[in-house]
Amino acid sequence: MRPACCPKLARVRRSLSVCELGPDEFTAKLDQLIAVYAAAMRPPAELLPGRKTIMTRHAANPGFRALTVIEGGSGEPVAFGYGFHGAIGQWWHDTVRHALAGFRGAETAGAWMDDSFEVAELHVAPAHQGHGVGADVLTGLTSGRTERTAMLSTRDADTPARRLYRGKGFVDLLTGFHFFPSGEPPYAVMGAELPLRARSPWPRSPKPSR
């Protein structure tokens, strides 16, 4: 089955279109998507095979959804994002839940993470950054989800990505957070209630389900 493509995103240039990829389509295009990731993040080349392995494993998670933005002239992806239903037993979910419970208490951690959509990756090629592409991918990923919250992590710095997430209503839940005891830069863990709404002035626990 061919991926479902829309004629254009809400704010992107007319030469771009967005396609939703199923798990098999996503894994088949991983080399192209990894190229977008590498251009956006500029990681050491030796880390890319490991990133590909992680992304392959993520495609098997429950509630997986992936979007890619295609440039009409070349047919190549210039942006992508994906996420899935967060659950106990997933490494990121368990790591963040443990840290959040220690910092804000188990009840708050549960309120944010018991029914969450994890935005695992969202990347835009440098030439297409600053045009609303990332915002539209984020909106598309979370639109119509049944989860109560969305969760993600990003570098703990005043970056365009951090400003994008805040503008979509994400708030800081953990800052200065290190996933590994190494010299990597600190991360911020952020959360938002779904559907995404206007920016909240402070972090708070989402309303419990009834």
PDB file of N, CA and C in Angstrom, residues 42-91:
ATOM      1  N   ARG A  42      23.598  16.599  13.187  1.00  0.00           N
ATOM      2  CA  ARG A  42      25.049  16.498  12.999  1.00  0.00           C
ATOM      3  C   ARG A  42      25.725  15.640  14.067  1.00  0.00           C
ATOM      4  N   PRO A  43      25.232  14.426  14.263  1.00  0.00           N
ATOM      5  CA  PRO A  43      25.871  13.544  15.244  1.00  0.00           C
ATOM      6  C   PRO A  43      27.141  12.933  14.647  1.00  0.00           C
ATOM      7  N   PRO A  44      28.020  12.387  15.472  1.00  0.00           N
ATOM      8  CA  PRO A  44      29.154  11.631  14.941  1.00  0.00           C
ATOM      9  C   PRO A  44      28.665  10.475  14.067  1.00  0.00           C
ATOM     10  N   ALA A  45      29.327  10.261  12.950  1.00  0.00           N
ATOM     11  CA  ALA A  45      28.876   9.262  11.982  1.00  0.00           C
ATOM     12  C   ALA A  45      28.774   7.874  12.602  1.00  0.00           C
ATOM     13  N   GLU A  46      29.623   7.586  13.569  1.00  0.00           N
ATOM     14  CA  GLU A  46      29.620   6.240  14.147  1.00  0.00           C
ATOM     15  C   GLU A  46      28.375   5.972  14.985  1.00  0.00           C
ATOM     16  N   LEU A  47      27.608   7.004  15.314  1.00  0.00           N
ATOM     17  CA  LEU A  47      26.388   6.810  16.098  1.00  0.00           C
ATOM     18  C   LEU A  47      25.163   6.500  15.239  1.00  0.00           C
ATOM     19  N   LEU A  48      25.259   6.715  13.931  1.00  0.00           N
ATOM     20  CA  LEU A  48      24.083   6.564  13.071  1.00  0.00           C
ATOM     21  C   LEU A  48      23.572   5.125  12.991  1.00  0.00           C
ATOM     22  N   PRO A  49      24.423   4.106  12.892  1.00  0.00           N
ATOM     23  CA  PRO A  49      23.872   2.734  12.878  1.00  0.00           C
ATOM     24  C   PRO A  49      23.063   2.417  14.132  1.00  0.00           C
ATOM     25  N   GLY A  50      23.527   2.875  15.293  1.00  0.00           N
ATOM     26  CA  GLY A  50      22.774   2.647  16.514  1.00  0.00           C
ATOM     27  C   GLY A  50      21.439   3.370  16.517  1.00  0.00           C
ATOM     28  N   ARG A  51      21.424   4.592  15.973  1.00  0.00           N
ATOM     29  CA  ARG A  51      20.166   5.328  15.871  1.00  0.00           C
ATOM     30  C   ARG A  51      19.193   4.600  14.960  1.00  0.00           C
ATOM     31  N   LYS A  52      19.682   4.039  13.871  1.00  0.00           N
ATOM     32  CA  LYS A  52      18.821   3.296  12.958  1.00  0.00           C
ATOM     33  C   LYS A  52      18.229   2.075  13.651  1.00  0.00           C
ATOM     34  N   THR A  53      19.025   1.394  14.448  1.00  0.00           N
ATOM     35  CA  THR A  53      18.530   0.229  15.188  1.00  0.00           C
ATOM     36  C   THR A  53      17.425   0.627  16.159  1.00  0.00           C
ATOM     37  N   ILE A  54      17.614   1.735  16.864  1.00  0.00           N
ATOM     38  CA  ILE A  54      16.597   2.214  17.804  1.00  0.00           C
ATOM     39  C   ILE A  54      15.304   2.553  17.078  1.00  0.00           C
ATOM     40  N   MET A  55      15.407   3.244  15.951  1.00  0.00           N
ATOM     41  CA  MET A  55      14.219   3.641  15.204  1.00  0.00           C
ATOM     42  C   MET A  55      13.491   2.427  14.644  1.00  0.00           C
ATOM     43  N   THR A  56      14.232   1.420  14.232  1.00  0.00           N
ATOM     44  CA  THR A  56      13.611   0.183  13.757  1.00  0.00           C
ATOM     45  C   THR A  56      12.806  -0.467  14.875  1.00  0.00           C
ATOM     46  N   ARG A  57      13.375  -0.502  16.059  1.00  0.00           N
ATOM     47  CA  ARG A  57      12.688  -1.089  17.207  1.00  0.00           C
ATOM     48  C   ARG A  57      11.451  -0.276  17.582  1.00  0.00           C
ATOM     49  N   HIS A  58      11.536   1.035  17.491  1.00  0.00           N
ATOM     50  CA  HIS A  58      10.394   1.891  17.828  1.00  0.00           C
ATOM     51  C   HIS A  58       9.188   1.634  16.927  1.00  0.00           C
ATOM     52  N   ALA A  59       9.445   1.277  15.682  1.00  0.00           N
ATOM     53  CA  ALA A  59       8.339   1.075  14.734  1.00  0.00           C
ATOM     54  C   ALA A  59       7.423  -0.064  15.149  1.00  0.00           C
ATOM     55  N   ALA A  60       7.879  -0.921  16.039  1.00  0.00           N
ATOM     56  CA  ALA A  60       7.060  -2.037  16.512  1.00  0.00           C
ATOM     57  C   ALA A  60       6.262  -1.692  17.762  1.00  0.00           C
ATOM     58  N   ASN A  61       6.427  -0.494  18.289  1.00  0.00           N
ATOM     59  CA  ASN A  61       5.719  -0.113  19.509  1.00  0.00           C
ATOM     60  C   ASN A  61       4.241   0.140  19.240  1.00  0.00           C
ATOM     61  N   PRO A  62       3.391  -0.034  20.243  1.00  0.00           N
ATOM     62  CA  PRO A  62       1.950   0.158  20.040  1.00  0.00           C
ATOM     63  C   PRO A  62       1.624   1.609  19.704  1.00  0.00           C
ATOM     64  N   GLY A  63       0.614   1.784  18.857  1.00  0.00           N
ATOM     65  CA  GLY A  63       0.165   3.126  18.511  1.00  0.00           C
ATOM     66  C   GLY A  63       1.157   3.918  17.697  1.00  0.00           C
ATOM     67  N   PHE A  64       2.038   3.255  16.959  1.00  0.00           N
ATOM     68  CA  PHE A  64       3.081   3.942  16.188  1.00  0.00           C
ATOM     69  C   PHE A  64       2.455   4.818  15.100  1.00  0.00           C
ATOM     70  N   ARG A  65       2.952   6.042  14.988  1.00  0.00           N
ATOM     71  CA  ARG A  65       2.543   6.942  13.901  1.00  0.00           C
ATOM     72  C   ARG A  65       3.781   7.693  13.408  1.00  0.00           C
ATOM     73  N   ALA A  66       3.943   7.767  12.084  1.00  0.00           N
ATOM     74  CA  ALA A  66       5.074   8.478  11.491  1.00  0.00           C
ATOM     75  C   ALA A  66       4.593   9.347  10.345  1.00  0.00           C
ATOM     76  N   LEU A  67       5.145  10.534  10.252  1.00  0.00           N
ATOM     77  CA  LEU A  67       4.883  11.445   9.140  1.00  0.00           C
ATOM     78  C   LEU A  67       6.204  11.848   8.520  1.00  0.00           C
ATOM     79  N   THR A  68       6.221  11.963   7.201  1.00  0.00           N
ATOM     80  CA  THR A  68       7.391  12.479   6.514  1.00  0.00           C
ATOM     81  C   THR A  68       6.953  13.566   5.545  1.00  0.00           C
ATOM     82  N   VAL A  69       7.784  14.584   5.401  1.00  0.00           N
ATOM     83  CA  VAL A  69       7.511  15.690   4.483  1.00  0.00           C
ATOM     84  C   VAL A  69       8.404  15.510   3.260  1.00  0.00           C
ATOM     85  N   ILE A  70       7.776  15.490   2.090  1.00  0.00           N
ATOM     86  CA  ILE A  70       8.450  15.186   0.835  1.00  0.00           C
ATOM     87  C   ILE A  70       8.559  16.449  -0.013  1.00  0.00           C
ATOM     88  N   GLU A  71       9.728  16.648  -0.608  1.00  0.00           N
ATOM     89  CA  GLU A  71       9.913  17.740  -1.547  1.00  0.00           C
ATOM     90  C   GLU A  71       9.485  17.275  -2.923  1.00  0.00           C
ATOM     91  N   GLY A  72       8.578  18.050  -3.552  1.00  0.00           N
ATOM     92  CA  GLY A  72       7.979  17.620  -4.808  1.00  0.00           C
ATOM     93  C   GLY A  72       8.971  17.405  -5.929  1.00  0.00           C
ATOM     94  N   GLY A  73       9.948  18.286  -6.062  1.00  0.00           N
ATOM     95  CA  GLY A  73      10.882  18.166  -7.175  1.00  0.00           C
ATOM     96  C   GLY A  73      11.749  16.933  -7.106  1.00  0.00           C
ATOM     97  N   SER A  74      12.316  16.651  -5.923  1.00  0.00           N
ATOM     98  CA  SER A  74      13.248  15.535  -5.768  1.00  0.00           C
ATOM     99  C   SER A  74      12.575  14.264  -5.280  1.00  0.00           C
ATOM    100  N   GLY A  75      11.425  14.405  -4.624  1.00  0.00           N
ATOM    101  CA  GLY A  75      10.777  13.249  -4.025  1.00  0.00           C
ATOM    102  C   GLY A  75      11.466  12.764  -2.767  1.00  0.00           C
ATOM    103  N   GLU A  76      12.427  13.541  -2.277  1.00  0.00           N
ATOM    104  CA  GLU A  76      13.180  13.149  -1.097  1.00  0.00           C
ATOM    105  C   GLU A  76      12.554  13.744   0.165  1.00  0.00           C
ATOM    106  N   PRO A  77      12.628  13.034   1.296  1.00  0.00           N
ATOM    107  CA  PRO A  77      12.127  13.598   2.550  1.00  0.00           C
ATOM    108  C   PRO A  77      13.011  14.741   3.033  1.00  0.00           C
ATOM    109  N   VAL A  78      12.373  15.788   3.532  1.00  0.00           N
ATOM    110  CA  VAL A  78      13.099  16.928   4.095  1.00  0.00           C
ATOM    111  C   VAL A  78      12.774  17.101   5.572  1.00  0.00           C
ATOM    112  N   ALA A  79      11.843  16.325   6.088  1.00  0.00           N
ATOM    113  CA  ALA A  79      11.490  16.359   7.505  1.00  0.00           C
ATOM    114  C   ALA A  79      10.745  15.083   7.841  1.00  0.00           C
ATOM    115  N   PHE A  80      10.762  14.716   9.106  1.00  0.00           N
ATOM    116  CA  PHE A  80       9.970  13.581   9.549  1.00  0.00           C
ATOM    117  C   PHE A  80       9.793  13.657  11.058  1.00  0.00           C
ATOM    118  N   GLY A  81       8.801  12.958  11.524  1.00  0.00           N
ATOM    119  CA  GLY A  81       8.578  12.818  12.948  1.00  0.00           C
ATOM    120  C   GLY A  81       7.821  11.534  13.197  1.00  0.00           C
ATOM    121  N   TYR A  82       7.978  10.977  14.381  1.00  0.00           N
ATOM    122  CA  TYR A  82       7.198   9.792  14.729  1.00  0.00           C
ATOM    123  C   TYR A  82       7.061   9.687  16.234  1.00  0.00           C
ATOM    124  N   GLY A  83       6.085   8.909  16.637  1.00  0.00           N
ATOM    125  CA  GLY A  83       5.860   8.660  18.044  1.00  0.00           C
ATOM    126  C   GLY A  83       4.995   7.429  18.225  1.00  0.00           C
ATOM    127  N   PHE A  84       4.657   7.126  19.470  1.00  0.00           N
ATOM    128  CA  PHE A  84       3.905   5.915  19.773  1.00  0.00           C
ATOM    129  C   PHE A  84       3.363   6.027  21.195  1.00  0.00           C
ATOM    130  N   HIS A  85       2.534   5.087  21.563  1.00  0.00           N
ATOM    131  CA  HIS A  85       1.962   5.062  22.904  1.00  0.00           C
ATOM    132  C   HIS A  85       3.041   4.673  23.906  1.00  0.00           C
ATOM    133  N   GLY A  86       3.253   5.546  24.904  1.00  0.00           N
ATOM    134  CA  GLY A  86       4.236   5.234  25.931  1.00  0.00           C
ATOM    135  C   GLY A  86       3.736   4.146  26.861  1.00  0.00           C
ATOM    136  N   ALA A  87       4.621   3.236  27.259  1.00  0.00           N
ATOM    137  CA  ALA A  87       4.213   2.113  28.105  1.00  0.00           C
ATOM    138  C   ALA A  87       5.375   1.642  28.961  1.00  0.00           C
ATOM    139  N   ILE A  88       5.041   1.090  30.105  1.00  0.00           N
ATOM    140  CA  ILE A  88       6.049   0.504  30.979  1.00  0.00           C
ATOM    141  C   ILE A  88       6.780  -0.607  30.221  1.00  0.00           C
ATOM    142  N   GLY A  89       8.091  -0.630  30.363  1.00  0.00           N
ATOM    143  CA  GLY A  89       8.917  -1.581  29.630  1.00  0.00           C
ATOM    144  C   GLY A  89       9.689  -0.933  28.500  1.00  0.00           C
ATOM    145  N   GLN A  90       9.284   0.271  28.089  1.00  0.00           N
ATOM    146  CA  GLN A  90      10.040   1.043  27.105  1.00  0.00           C
ATOM    147  C   GLN A  90      11.111   1.837  27.841  1.00  0.00           C
ATOM    148  N   TRP A  91      12.319   1.861  27.293  1.00  0.00           N
ATOM    149  CA  TRP A  91      13.447   2.450  28.010  1.00  0.00           C
ATOM    150  C   TRP A  91      13.222   3.925  28.359  1.00  0.00           C
TER     151      TRP A  91
END
